[in-house]
Tab-separated table of C-alpha atoms in Angstrom:
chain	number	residue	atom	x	y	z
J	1	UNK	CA	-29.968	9.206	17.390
J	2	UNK	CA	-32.722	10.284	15.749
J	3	UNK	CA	-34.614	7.793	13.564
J	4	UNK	CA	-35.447	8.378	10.149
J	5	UNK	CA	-37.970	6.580	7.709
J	6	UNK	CA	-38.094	6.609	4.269
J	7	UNK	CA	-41.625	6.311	2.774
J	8	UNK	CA	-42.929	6.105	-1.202
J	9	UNK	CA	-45.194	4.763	-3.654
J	10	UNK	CA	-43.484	1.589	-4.880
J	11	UNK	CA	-39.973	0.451	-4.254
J	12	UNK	CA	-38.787	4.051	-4.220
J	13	UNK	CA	-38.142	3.879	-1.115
J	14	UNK	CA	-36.007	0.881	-0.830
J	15	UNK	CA	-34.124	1.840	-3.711
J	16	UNK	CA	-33.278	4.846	-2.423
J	17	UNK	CA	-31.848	3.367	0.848
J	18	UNK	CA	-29.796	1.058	-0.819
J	19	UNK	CA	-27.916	3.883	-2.822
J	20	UNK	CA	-27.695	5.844	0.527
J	21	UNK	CA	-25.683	3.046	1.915
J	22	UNK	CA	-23.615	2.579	-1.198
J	23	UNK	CA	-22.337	5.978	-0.011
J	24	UNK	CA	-22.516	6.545	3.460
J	25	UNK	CA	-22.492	3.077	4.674
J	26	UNK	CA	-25.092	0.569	6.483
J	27	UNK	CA	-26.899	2.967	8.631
J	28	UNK	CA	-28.740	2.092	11.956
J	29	UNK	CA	-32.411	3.318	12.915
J	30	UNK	CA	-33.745	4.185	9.389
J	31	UNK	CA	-36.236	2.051	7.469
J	32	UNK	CA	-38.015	1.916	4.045
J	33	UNK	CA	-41.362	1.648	3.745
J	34	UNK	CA	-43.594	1.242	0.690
J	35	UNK	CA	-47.099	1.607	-0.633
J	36	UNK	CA	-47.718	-1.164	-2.936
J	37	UNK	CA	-50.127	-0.963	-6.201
J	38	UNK	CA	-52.355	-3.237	-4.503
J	39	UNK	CA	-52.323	-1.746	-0.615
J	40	UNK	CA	-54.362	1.046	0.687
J	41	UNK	CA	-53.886	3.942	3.336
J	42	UNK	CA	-53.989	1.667	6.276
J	43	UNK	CA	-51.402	-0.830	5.292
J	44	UNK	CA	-47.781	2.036	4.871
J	45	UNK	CA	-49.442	3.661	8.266
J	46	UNK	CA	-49.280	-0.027	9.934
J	47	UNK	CA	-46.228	-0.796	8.061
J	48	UNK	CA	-44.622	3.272	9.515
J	49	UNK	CA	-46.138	2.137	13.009
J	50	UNK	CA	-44.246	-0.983	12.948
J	51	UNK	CA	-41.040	0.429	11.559
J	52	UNK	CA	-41.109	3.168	14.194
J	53	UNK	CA	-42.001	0.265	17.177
J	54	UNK	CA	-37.921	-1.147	15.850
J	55	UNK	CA	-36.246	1.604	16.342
J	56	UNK	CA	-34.134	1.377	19.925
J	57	UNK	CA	-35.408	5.142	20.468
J	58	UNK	CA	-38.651	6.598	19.040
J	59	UNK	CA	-38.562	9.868	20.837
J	60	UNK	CA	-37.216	11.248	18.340
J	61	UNK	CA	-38.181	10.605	14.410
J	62	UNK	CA	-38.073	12.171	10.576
J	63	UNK	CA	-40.389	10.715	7.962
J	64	UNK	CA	-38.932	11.360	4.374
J	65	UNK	CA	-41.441	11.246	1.804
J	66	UNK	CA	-42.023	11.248	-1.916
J	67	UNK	CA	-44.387	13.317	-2.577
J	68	UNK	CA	-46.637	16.166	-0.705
J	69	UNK	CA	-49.903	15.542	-0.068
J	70	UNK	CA	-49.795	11.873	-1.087
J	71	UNK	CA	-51.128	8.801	0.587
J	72	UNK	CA	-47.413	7.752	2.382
J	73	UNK	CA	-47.279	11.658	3.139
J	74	UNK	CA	-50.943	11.767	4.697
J	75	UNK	CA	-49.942	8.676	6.532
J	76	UNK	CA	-47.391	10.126	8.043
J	77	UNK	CA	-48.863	13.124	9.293
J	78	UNK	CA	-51.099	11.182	10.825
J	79	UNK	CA	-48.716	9.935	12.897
J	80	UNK	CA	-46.708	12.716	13.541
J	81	UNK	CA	-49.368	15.110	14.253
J	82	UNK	CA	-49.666	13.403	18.254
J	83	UNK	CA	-45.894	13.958	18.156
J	84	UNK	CA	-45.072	17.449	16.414
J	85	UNK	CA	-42.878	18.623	19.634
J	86	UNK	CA	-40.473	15.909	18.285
J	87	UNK	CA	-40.880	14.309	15.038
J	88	UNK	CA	-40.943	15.677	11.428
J	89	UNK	CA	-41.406	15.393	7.793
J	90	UNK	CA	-39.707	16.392	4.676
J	91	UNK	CA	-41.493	15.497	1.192
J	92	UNK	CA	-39.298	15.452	-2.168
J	93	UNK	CA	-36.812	13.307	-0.903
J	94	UNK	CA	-33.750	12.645	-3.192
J	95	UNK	CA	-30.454	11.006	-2.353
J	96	UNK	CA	-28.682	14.206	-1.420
J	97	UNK	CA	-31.169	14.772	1.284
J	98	UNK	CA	-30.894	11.055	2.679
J	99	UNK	CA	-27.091	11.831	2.516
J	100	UNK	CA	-27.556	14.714	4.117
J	101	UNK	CA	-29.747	13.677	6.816
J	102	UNK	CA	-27.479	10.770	7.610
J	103	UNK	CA	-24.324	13.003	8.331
J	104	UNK	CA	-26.555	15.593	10.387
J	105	UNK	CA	-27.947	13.699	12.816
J	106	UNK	CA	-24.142	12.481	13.610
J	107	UNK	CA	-24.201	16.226	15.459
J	108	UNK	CA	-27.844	17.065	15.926
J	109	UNK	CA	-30.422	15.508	18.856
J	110	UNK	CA	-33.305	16.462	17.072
J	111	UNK	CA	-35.744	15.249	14.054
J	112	UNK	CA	-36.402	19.258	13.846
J	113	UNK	CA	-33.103	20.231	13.662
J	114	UNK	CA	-31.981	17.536	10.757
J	115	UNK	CA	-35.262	18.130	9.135
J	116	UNK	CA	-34.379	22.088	8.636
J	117	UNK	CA	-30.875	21.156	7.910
J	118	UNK	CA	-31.527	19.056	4.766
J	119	UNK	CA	-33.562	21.472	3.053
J	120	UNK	CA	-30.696	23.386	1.642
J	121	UNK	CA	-29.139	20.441	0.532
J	122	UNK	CA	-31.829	18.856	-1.547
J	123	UNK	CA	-32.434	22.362	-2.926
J	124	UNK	CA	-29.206	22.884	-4.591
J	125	UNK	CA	-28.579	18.902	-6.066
J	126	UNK	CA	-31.461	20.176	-8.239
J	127	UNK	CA	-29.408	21.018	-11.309
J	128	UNK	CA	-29.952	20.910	-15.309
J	129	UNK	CA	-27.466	20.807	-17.913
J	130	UNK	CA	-27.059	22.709	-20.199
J	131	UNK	CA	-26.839	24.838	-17.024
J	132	UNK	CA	-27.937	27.823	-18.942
J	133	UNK	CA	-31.643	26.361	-18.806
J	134	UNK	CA	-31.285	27.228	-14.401
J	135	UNK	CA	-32.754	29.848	-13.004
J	136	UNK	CA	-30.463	32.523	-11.993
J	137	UNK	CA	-29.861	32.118	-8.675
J	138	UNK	CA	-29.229	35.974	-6.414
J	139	UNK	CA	-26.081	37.780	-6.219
J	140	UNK	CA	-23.874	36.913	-3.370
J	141	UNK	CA	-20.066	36.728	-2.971
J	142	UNK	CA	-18.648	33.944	-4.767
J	143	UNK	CA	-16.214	31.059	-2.906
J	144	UNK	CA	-13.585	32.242	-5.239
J	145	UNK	CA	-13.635	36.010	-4.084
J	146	UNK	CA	-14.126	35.530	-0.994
J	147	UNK	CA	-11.433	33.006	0.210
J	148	UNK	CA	-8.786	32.813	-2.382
J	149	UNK	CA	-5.385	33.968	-1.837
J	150	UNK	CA	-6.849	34.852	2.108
J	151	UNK	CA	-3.614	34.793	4.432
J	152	UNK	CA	-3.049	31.345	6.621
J	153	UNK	CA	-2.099	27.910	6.192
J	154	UNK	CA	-2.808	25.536	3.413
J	155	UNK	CA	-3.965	22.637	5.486
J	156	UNK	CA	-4.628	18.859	3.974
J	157	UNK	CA	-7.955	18.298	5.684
J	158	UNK	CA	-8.237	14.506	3.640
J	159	UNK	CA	-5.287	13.029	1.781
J	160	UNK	CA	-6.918	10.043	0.115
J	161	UNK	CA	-6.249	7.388	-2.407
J	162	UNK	CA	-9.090	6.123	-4.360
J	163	UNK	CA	-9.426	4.687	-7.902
J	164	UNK	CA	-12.132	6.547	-8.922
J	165	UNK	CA	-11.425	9.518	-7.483
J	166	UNK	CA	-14.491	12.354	-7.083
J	167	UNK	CA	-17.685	10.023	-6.649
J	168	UNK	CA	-20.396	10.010	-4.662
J	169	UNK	CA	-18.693	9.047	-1.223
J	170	UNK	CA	-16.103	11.553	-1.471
J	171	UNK	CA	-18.630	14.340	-2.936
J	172	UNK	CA	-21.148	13.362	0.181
J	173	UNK	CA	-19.487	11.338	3.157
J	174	UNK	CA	-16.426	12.733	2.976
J	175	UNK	CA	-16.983	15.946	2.406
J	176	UNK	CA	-19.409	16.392	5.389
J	177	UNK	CA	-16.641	14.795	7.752
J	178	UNK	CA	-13.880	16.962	6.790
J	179	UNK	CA	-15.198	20.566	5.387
J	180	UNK	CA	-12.756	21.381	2.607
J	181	UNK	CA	-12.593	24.397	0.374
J	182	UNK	CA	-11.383	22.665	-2.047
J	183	UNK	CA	-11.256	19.407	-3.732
J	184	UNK	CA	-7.600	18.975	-5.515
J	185	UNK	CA	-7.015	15.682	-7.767
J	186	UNK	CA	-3.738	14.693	-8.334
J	187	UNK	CA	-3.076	13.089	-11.879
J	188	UNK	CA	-0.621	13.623	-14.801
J	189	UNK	CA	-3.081	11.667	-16.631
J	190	UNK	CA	-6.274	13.586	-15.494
J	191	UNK	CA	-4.724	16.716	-15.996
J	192	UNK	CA	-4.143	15.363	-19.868
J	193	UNK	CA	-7.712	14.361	-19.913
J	194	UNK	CA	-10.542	17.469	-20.279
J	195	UNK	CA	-13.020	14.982	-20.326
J	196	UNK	CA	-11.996	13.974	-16.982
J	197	UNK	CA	-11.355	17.116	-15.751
J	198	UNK	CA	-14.832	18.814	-16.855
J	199	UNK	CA	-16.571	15.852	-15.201
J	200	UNK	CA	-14.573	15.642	-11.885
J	201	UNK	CA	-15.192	20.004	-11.741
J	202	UNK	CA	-18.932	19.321	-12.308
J	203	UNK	CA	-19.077	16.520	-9.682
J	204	UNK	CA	-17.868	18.859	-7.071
J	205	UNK	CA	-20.402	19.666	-4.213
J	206	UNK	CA	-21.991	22.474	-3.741
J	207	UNK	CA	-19.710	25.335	-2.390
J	208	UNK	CA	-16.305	23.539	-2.698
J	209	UNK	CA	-13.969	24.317	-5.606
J	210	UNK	CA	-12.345	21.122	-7.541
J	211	UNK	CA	-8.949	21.462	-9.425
J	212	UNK	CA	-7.051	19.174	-11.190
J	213	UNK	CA	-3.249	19.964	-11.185
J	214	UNK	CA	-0.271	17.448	-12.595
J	215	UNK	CA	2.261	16.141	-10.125
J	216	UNK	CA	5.243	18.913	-10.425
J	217	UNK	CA	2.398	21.578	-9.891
J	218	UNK	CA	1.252	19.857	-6.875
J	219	UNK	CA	4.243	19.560	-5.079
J	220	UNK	CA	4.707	23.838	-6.032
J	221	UNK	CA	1.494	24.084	-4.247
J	222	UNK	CA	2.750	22.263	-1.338
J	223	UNK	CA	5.725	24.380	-0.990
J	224	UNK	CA	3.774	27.834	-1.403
J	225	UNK	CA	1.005	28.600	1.110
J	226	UNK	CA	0.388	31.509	0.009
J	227	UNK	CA	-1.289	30.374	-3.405
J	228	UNK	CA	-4.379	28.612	-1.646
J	229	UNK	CA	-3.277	30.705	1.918
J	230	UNK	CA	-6.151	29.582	4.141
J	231	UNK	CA	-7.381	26.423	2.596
J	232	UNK	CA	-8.574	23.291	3.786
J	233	UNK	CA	-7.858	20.813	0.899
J	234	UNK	CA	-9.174	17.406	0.356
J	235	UNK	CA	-6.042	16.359	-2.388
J	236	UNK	CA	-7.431	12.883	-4.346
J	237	UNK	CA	-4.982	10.326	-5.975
J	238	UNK	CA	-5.684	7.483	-7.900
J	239	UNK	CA	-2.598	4.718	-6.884
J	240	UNK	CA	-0.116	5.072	-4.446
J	241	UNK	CA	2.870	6.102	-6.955
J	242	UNK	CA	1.093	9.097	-7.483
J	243	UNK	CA	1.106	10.325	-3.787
J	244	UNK	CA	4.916	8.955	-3.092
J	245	UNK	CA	5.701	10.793	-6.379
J	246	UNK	CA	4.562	14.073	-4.500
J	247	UNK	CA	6.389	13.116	-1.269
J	248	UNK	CA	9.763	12.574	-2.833
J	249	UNK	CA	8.984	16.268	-4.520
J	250	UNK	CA	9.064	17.519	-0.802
J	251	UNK	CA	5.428	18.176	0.469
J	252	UNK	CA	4.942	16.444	3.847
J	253	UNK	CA	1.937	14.574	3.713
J	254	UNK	CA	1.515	12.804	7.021
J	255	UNK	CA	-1.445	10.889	6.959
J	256	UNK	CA	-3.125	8.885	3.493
J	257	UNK	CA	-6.695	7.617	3.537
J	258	UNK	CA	-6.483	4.604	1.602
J	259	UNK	CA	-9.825	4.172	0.646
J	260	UNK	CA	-10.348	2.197	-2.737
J	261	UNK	CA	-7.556	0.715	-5.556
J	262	UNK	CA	-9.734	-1.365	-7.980
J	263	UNK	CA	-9.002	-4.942	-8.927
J	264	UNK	CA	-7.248	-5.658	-12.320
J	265	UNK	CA	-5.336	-8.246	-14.092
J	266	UNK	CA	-1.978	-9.651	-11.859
J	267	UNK	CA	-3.409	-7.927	-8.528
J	268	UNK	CA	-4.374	-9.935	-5.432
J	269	UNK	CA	-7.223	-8.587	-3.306
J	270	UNK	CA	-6.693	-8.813	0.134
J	271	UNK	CA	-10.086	-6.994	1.543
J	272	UNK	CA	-12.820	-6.267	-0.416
J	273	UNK	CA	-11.872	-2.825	-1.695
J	274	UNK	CA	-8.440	-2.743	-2.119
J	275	UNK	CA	-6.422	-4.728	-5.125
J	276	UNK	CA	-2.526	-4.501	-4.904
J	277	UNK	CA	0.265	-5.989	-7.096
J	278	UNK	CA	4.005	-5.544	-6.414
J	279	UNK	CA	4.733	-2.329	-7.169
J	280	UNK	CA	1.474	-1.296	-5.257
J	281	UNK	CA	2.814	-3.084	-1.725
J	282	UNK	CA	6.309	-1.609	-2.545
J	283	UNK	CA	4.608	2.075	-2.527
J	284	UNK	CA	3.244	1.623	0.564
J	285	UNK	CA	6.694	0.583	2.249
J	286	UNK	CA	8.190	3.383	1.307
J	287	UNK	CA	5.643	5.892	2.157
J	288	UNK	CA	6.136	4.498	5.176
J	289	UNK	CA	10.055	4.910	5.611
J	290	UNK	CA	8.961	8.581	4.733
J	291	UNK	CA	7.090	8.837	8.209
J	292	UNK	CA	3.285	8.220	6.308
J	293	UNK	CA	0.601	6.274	8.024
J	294	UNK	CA	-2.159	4.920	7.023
J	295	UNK	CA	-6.035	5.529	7.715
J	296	UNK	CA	-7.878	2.687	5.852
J	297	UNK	CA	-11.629	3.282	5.643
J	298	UNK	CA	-13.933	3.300	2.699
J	299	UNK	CA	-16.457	6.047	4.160
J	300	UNK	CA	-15.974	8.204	7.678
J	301	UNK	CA	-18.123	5.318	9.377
J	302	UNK	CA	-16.146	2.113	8.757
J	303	UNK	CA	-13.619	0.906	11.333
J	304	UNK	CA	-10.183	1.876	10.258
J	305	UNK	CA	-8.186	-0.758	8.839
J	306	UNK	CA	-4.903	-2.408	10.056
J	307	UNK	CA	-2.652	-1.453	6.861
J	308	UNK	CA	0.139	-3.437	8.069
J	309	UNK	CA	-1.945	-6.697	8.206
J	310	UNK	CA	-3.682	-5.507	5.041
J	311	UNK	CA	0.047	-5.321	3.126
J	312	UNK	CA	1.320	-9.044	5.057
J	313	UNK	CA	-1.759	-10.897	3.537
J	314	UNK	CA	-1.331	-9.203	0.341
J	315	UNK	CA	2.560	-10.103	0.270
J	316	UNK	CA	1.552	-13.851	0.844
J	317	UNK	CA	-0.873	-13.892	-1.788
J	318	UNK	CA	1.084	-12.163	-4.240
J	319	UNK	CA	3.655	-14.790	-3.080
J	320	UNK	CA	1.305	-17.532	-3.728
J	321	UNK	CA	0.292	-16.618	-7.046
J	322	UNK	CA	4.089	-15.848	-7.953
J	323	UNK	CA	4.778	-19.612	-7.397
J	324	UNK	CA	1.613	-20.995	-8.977
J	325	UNK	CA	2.499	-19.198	-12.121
């Protein structure tokens, strides 16, 4: 695997690896280093040496700086200039490039290969708003014209359930693991919501489509390919109701990634991402009398879960607190 360090001025750096994990999990071979206000040149090059020296393989490794030209930068080239056959840098880094670097060295053997790959990336999460202040970007055939309508199958690429629905694990993680064309969230209360629905369209990555579509329409959807013919949809849901709503409608939804259901008043919390009451453990019984099974990760990394020990513990503590009260 190749290694990858993450070098700034200040606590940059670290910060920046702590958000990466937030999102795409607790990642192995990559380490922060820092230039403090009152180190010099010598000190982030002995601190890069020594982070290098950890990693289980060194053959291959990509240094992501802050800034080009600067001292953890110069540093850095230092080091890589008596291995350029192999390692790499990339200056500007951002958290979409991190992101990106973490999912591409899941299928790439090289630091040159990941380091070309992430360029794109980091490009386009450079946006403004009001978007009328960016720079018109060339001509080229839009997602929309190209593949809408196209003849094939609508296939569910990610079914998942997750409280707060298009974030940054979906938008990155997720969306590297399973390729969609299109991001559909499931809500009657979304789809009420424009606020919502502006903000979960904007949040959308770069060159996949988000929608936001009401229960009855989604279950239409489901039973006509030929709308989104040639597809590969990531559908969201917020609770577990939602999605059995849509299999009682007819669509045959095989597999759910339960991924997140946040805590609130009268639920128990069994792990430490999902919260279920009654009517939440109920759901989940009868999705699975309708054939459904259950993939329980938080991000494409984690071990899956076992749902039907998840659900027993859940019971008892629901139970529990049933008696207490």
């Amino acid at each position: 695997m190749v290694g990858i360090i993450i070098a700034s001025h200040g606590e940059f750096a670290e910060g920046i690896l702590q958000s990466g994990e937030m999102i795409f999990g607790k990642q192995e071979q990559v380490e922060a280093v820092t230039l403090m206000p009152s180190e010099g040149p010598e000190d982030i090059k002995a601190k890069m040496e020594r982070a290098v020296a950890s990693f289980e393989n060194n053959a291959e490794v990509l240094f992501l700086v802050d800034l080009w030209g600067g001292t953890p930068f110069n540093q850095a080239n230092s080091l890589v200039e008596k291995h350029k056959d192999k390692w790499a840098i990339v200056s500007g880094v951002n958290l979409a490039m991190l992101i990106e670097s973490y999912s591409a060295r899941m299928s790439m053997d090289t630091a040159h290969e990941v380091a070309a790959q992430i360029i794109g990336t980091a490009q386009e999460a450079v946006k403004v708003k009001p978007e009328a202040l960016m720079p018109e970007a060339p001509e080229t055939a839009t997602e929309e014209s190209s593949s809408a309508g196209s003849p094939g199958e609508f296939k569910y690429v990610l079914i998942r359930i997750d409280t707060r629905l298009l974030h940054g694990q979906v938008a990155t993680a997720w969306t590297k693991s399973t390729s969609p064309t299109r991001i559909i969230v499931v809500s009657d209360e979304v789809a009420k919501d424009d606020l919502r629905k502006n903000l979960i369209k904007q949040a959308a990555p770069s060159g996949v489509k988000a929608h936001v579509v009401p229960i009855k329409k989604m279950i239409e959807l489901a039973k006509d390919d030929q709308h989104f013919g040639g597809q590969r949809a990531m559908l969201l849901f917020e609770n577990p109701q939602d999605v059995l709503r849509v299999v009682e409608g007819g669509a045959s939804l095989e597999t759910i990634n339960v991924g997140s259901m946040a805590h609130s008043t009268g639920k128990v919390q069994p792990n430490k991402v999902l919260a279920f009451n009654q009517k939440d453990v109920d759901t989940f019984h009868k999705l699975q009398e309708h054939g459904v099974t259950f993939d329980v990760r938080k991000v494409p990394g984690d071990a899956k879960g076992n749902m039907k020990e998840i659900l027993r513990r859940a019971q008892a503590e629901l139970d529990k607190q049933k008696k207490e009260n």
